[in-house]
mmCIF file of C-alpha atoms in Angstrom:
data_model
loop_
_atom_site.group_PDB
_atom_site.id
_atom_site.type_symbol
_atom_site.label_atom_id
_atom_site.label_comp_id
_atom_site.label_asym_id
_atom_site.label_seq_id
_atom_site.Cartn_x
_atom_site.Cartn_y
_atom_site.Cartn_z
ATOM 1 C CA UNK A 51 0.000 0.000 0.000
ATOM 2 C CA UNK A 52 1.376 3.361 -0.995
ATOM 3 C CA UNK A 53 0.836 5.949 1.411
ATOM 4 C CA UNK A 54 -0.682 9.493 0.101
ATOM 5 C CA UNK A 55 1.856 12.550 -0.234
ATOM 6 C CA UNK A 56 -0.034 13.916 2.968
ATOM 7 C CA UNK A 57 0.457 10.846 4.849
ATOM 8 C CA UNK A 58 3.319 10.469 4.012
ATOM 9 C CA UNK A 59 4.886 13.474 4.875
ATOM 10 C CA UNK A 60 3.480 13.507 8.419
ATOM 11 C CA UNK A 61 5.349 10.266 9.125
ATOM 12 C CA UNK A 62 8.441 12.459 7.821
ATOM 13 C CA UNK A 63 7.887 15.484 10.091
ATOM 14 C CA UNK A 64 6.842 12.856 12.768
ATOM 15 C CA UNK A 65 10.411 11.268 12.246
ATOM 16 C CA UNK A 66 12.030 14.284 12.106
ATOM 17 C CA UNK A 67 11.006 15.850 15.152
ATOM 18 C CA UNK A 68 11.130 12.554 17.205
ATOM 19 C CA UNK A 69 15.034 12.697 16.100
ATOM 20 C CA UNK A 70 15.449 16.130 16.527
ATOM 21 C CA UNK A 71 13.854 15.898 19.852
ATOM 22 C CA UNK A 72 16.154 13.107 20.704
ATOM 23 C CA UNK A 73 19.263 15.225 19.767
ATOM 24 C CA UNK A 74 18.502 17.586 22.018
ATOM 25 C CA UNK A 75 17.506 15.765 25.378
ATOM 26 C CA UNK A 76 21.111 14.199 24.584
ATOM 27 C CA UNK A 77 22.688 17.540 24.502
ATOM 28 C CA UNK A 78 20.851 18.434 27.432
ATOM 29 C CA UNK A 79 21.931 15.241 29.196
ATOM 30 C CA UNK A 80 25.759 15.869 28.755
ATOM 31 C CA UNK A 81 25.333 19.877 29.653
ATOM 32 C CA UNK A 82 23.893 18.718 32.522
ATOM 33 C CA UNK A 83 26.727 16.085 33.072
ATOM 34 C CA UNK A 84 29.156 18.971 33.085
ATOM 35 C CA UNK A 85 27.809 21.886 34.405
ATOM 36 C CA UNK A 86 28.904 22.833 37.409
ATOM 37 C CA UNK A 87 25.870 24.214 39.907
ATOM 38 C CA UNK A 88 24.287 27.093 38.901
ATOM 39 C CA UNK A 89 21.534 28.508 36.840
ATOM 40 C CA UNK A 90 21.541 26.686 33.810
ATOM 41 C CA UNK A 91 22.249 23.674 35.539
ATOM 42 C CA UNK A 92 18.978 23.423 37.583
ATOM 43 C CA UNK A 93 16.948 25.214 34.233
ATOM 44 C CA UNK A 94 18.304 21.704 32.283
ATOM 45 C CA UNK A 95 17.325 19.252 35.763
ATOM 46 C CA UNK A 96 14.157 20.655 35.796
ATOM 47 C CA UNK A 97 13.984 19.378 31.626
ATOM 48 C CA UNK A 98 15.392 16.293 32.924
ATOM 49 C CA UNK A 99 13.290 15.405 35.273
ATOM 50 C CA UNK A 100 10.029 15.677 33.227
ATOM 51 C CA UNK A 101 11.515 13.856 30.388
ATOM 52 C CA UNK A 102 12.200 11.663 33.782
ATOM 53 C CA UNK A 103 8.869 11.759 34.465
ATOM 54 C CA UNK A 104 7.496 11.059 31.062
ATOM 55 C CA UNK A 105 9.672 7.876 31.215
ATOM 56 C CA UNK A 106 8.457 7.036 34.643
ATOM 57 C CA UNK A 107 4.585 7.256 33.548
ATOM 58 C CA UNK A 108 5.243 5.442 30.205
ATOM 59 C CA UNK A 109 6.259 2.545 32.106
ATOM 60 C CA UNK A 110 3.066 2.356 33.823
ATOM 61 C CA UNK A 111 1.319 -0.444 31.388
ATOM 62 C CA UNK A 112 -2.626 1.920 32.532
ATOM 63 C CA UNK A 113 -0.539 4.984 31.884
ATOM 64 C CA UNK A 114 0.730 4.192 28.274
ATOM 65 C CA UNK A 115 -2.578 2.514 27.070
ATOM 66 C CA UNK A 116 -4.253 6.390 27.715
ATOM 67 C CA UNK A 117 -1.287 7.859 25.760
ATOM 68 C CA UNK A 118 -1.642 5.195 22.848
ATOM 69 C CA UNK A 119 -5.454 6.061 22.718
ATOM 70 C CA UNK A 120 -4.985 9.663 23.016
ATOM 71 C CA UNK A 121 -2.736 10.141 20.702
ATOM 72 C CA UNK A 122 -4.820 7.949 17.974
ATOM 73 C CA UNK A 123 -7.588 9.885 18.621
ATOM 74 C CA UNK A 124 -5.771 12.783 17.869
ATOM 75 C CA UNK A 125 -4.705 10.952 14.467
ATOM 76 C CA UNK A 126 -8.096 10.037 13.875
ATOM 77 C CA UNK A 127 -9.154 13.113 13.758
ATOM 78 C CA UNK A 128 -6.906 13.637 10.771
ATOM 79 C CA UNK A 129 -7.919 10.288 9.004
ATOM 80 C CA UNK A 130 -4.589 9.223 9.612
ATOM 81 C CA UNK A 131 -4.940 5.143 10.847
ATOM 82 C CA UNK A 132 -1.984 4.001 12.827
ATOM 83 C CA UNK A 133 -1.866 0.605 14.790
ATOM 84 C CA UNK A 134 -1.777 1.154 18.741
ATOM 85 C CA UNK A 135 1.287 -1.135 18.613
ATOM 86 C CA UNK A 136 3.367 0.781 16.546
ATOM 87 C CA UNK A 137 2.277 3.826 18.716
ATOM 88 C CA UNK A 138 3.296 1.504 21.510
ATOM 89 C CA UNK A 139 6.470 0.438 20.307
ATOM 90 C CA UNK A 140 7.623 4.268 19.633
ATOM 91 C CA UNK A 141 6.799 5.053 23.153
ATOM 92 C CA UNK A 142 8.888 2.447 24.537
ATOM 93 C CA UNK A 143 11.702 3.460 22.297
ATOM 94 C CA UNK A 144 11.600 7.083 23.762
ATOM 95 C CA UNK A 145 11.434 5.515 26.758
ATOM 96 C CA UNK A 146 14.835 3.302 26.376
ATOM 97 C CA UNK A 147 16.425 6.231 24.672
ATOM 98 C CA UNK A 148 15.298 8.597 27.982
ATOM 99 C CA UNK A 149 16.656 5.769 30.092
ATOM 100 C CA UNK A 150 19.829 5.283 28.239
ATOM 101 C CA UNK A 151 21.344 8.882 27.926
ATOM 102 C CA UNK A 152 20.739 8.861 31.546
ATOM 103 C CA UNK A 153 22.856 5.774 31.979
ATOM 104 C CA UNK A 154 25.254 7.000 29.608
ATOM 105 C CA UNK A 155 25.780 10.773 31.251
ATOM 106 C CA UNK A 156 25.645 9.308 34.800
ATOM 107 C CA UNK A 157 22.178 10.962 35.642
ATOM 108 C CA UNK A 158 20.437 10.448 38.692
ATOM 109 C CA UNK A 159 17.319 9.689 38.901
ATOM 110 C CA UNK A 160 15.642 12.881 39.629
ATOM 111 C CA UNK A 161 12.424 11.571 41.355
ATOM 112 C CA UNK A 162 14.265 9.400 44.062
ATOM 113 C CA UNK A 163 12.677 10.653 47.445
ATOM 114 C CA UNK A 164 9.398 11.159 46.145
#
C-alpha cells in the first residue's frame, strides 16, 4: 500500500522531530553532566526530570494505554490510521532512549525521594 503525499509526509515530520527531539535531550543530558551548579544547571534538571517523568509514567502499562489512545484519537481526527502497537512500540523506544542517555551521562534519577 502506498501511502498518500499527505500521509506520508506527516510520518516524515513525525520522524524528524522525534530525532530532533532526541538530539537535544542528549545535549541536554551531557550539559547537565558537566555543568557545574548554577543557573543553567537546575533550568536543564528541571527538563530532565520531566523527560524523567514522562519515562516514569510510560512505564506504567494503565498509563501508556491512555497515551496510545490519546494520541490515535488525535490521528483520527486527521484520518490518519496508525496501529496502537506501533504507537506503543515508539513510546517504549523514547522511553529506552530517555533511560539510556541517563545511563550513559551518569544521571540520577531525579524523582528518588518522592
Amino acid at each position: 500500500m502506498i501511502l498518500p503525499t499527505s500521509e506520508l509526509q506527516i510520518f516524515i515530520w513525525a520522524a524528524g522531530i522525534l530525532l530532533a527531539a532526541n538530539v537535544l535531550a542528549m545535549g541536554l543530558f551531557v550539559l547537565f553532566a558537566k555543568l557545574r551548579d548554577g543557573k543553567t544547571k537546575e533550568s536543564i534538571r528541571s527538563i530532565i526530570f520531566e523527560l524523567d517523568r514522562f519515562a516514569d509514567n510510560m512505564e506504567n502499562i494503565e498509563k501508556r494505554r491512555t497515551a496510545i489512545q490519546q494520541i490515535n484519537d488525535i490521528l483520527g481526527w486527521r484520518r490518519i490510521l496508525v496501529p496502537g502497537a506501533l504507537i506503543g512500540w515508539i513510546i517504549d523506544a523514547e522511553v529506552a532512549t530517555i533511560r539510556k542517555m541517563q545511563k550513559t551521562t551518569n544521571t540520577p534519577n531525579l524523582h528518588e525521594g518522592e
